[in-house]
Amino acid sequence: ASRLLAPRRPHDRKAAPYECGIIPGRETPERFPVRFFLVAMIFIVFDIEIVFLYPWAVAHGGL
């Protein structure tokens, strides 16, 4: 709701990174590419799947 109702007053100082009162010495680094995020999400999904699949396989291993 605040995004819709808040006043919009863009300013260069508001967009600049804050470093505890110290003027930044260089530009901020670029953000991580999306592919790193996708690889991390796929890893987490398969990691969670293994957490549930391993106990099931151990319990039903004698069949």
mmCIF file of C-alpha atoms in Angstrom:
data_model
loop_
_atom_site.group_PDB
_atom_site.id
_atom_site.type_symbol
_atom_site.label_atom_id
_atom_site.label_comp_id
_atom_site.label_asym_id
_atom_site.label_seq_id
_atom_site.Cartn_x
_atom_site.Cartn_y
_atom_site.Cartn_z
ATOM 1 C CA ALA A 1 0.000 0.000 0.000
ATOM 2 C CA SER A 2 2.827 2.417 0.767
ATOM 3 C CA ARG A 3 4.198 2.020 -2.750
ATOM 4 C CA LEU A 4 0.917 3.275 -4.175
ATOM 5 C CA LEU A 5 0.166 5.977 -1.607
ATOM 6 C CA ALA A 6 3.645 7.335 -0.837
ATOM 7 C CA PRO A 7 4.744 10.586 -2.460
ATOM 8 C CA ARG A 8 7.213 10.191 -5.285
ATOM 9 C CA ARG A 9 10.077 12.650 -5.114
ATOM 10 C CA PRO A 10 13.045 11.148 -6.967
ATOM 11 C CA HIS A 11 16.402 12.665 -6.113
ATOM 12 C CA ASP A 12 20.006 11.723 -6.879
ATOM 13 C CA ARG A 13 20.899 11.590 -3.196
ATOM 14 C CA LYS A 14 18.077 9.142 -2.491
ATOM 15 C CA ALA A 15 19.274 6.811 -5.262
ATOM 16 C CA ALA A 16 22.915 6.871 -4.125
ATOM 17 C CA PRO A 17 24.221 4.047 -1.893
ATOM 18 C CA TYR A 18 24.792 4.982 1.749
ATOM 19 C CA GLU A 19 28.137 3.976 3.226
ATOM 20 C CA CYS A 20 27.869 5.202 6.839
ATOM 21 C CA GLY A 21 28.447 8.797 5.815
ATOM 22 C CA ILE A 22 31.483 8.012 3.666
ATOM 23 C CA ILE A 23 31.350 9.082 0.044
ATOM 24 C CA PRO A 24 31.575 5.941 -2.154
ATOM 25 C CA GLY A 25 34.943 5.615 -3.857
ATOM 26 C CA ARG A 26 33.749 3.636 -6.849
ATOM 27 C CA GLU A 27 30.599 2.516 -8.584
ATOM 28 C CA THR A 28 28.593 -0.300 -7.071
ATOM 29 C CA PRO A 29 29.210 -3.736 -8.610
ATOM 30 C CA GLU A 30 26.667 -5.201 -10.980
ATOM 31 C CA ARG A 31 24.024 -7.535 -9.683
ATOM 32 C CA PHE A 32 24.331 -11.292 -10.127
ATOM 33 C CA PRO A 33 22.985 -12.592 -13.424
ATOM 34 C CA VAL A 34 19.684 -14.444 -13.277
ATOM 35 C CA ARG A 35 21.295 -17.767 -14.230
ATOM 36 C CA PHE A 36 23.071 -17.939 -10.858
ATOM 37 C CA PHE A 37 19.720 -17.478 -9.142
ATOM 38 C CA LEU A 38 18.149 -20.218 -11.275
ATOM 39 C CA VAL A 39 20.984 -22.649 -10.532
ATOM 40 C CA ALA A 40 20.622 -21.951 -6.811
ATOM 41 C CA MET A 41 16.849 -22.500 -6.923
ATOM 42 C CA ILE A 42 17.215 -25.780 -8.846
ATOM 43 C CA PHE A 43 19.832 -26.945 -6.331
ATOM 44 C CA ILE A 44 17.525 -26.133 -3.409
ATOM 45 C CA VAL A 45 14.573 -27.944 -5.022
ATOM 46 C CA PHE A 46 16.588 -31.124 -5.626
ATOM 47 C CA ASP A 47 18.217 -30.877 -2.195
ATOM 48 C CA ILE A 48 14.803 -30.766 -0.516
ATOM 49 C CA GLU A 49 13.632 -33.649 -2.712
ATOM 50 C CA ILE A 50 16.579 -35.799 -1.579
ATOM 51 C CA VAL A 51 15.860 -34.978 2.085
ATOM 52 C CA PHE A 52 12.411 -36.562 1.688
ATOM 53 C CA LEU A 53 13.367 -39.291 -0.795
ATOM 54 C CA TYR A 54 16.310 -40.777 1.149
ATOM 55 C CA PRO A 55 14.361 -41.762 4.311
ATOM 56 C CA TRP A 56 11.591 -43.209 2.146
ATOM 57 C CA ALA A 57 14.130 -45.293 0.178
ATOM 58 C CA VAL A 58 15.775 -46.539 3.390
ATOM 59 C CA ALA A 59 12.404 -47.490 4.898
ATOM 60 C CA HIS A 60 11.298 -49.349 1.766
ATOM 61 C CA GLY A 61 14.711 -50.811 0.915
ATOM 62 C CA GLY A 62 13.745 -54.312 2.050
ATOM 63 C CA LEU A 63 11.004 -54.778 -0.563
#
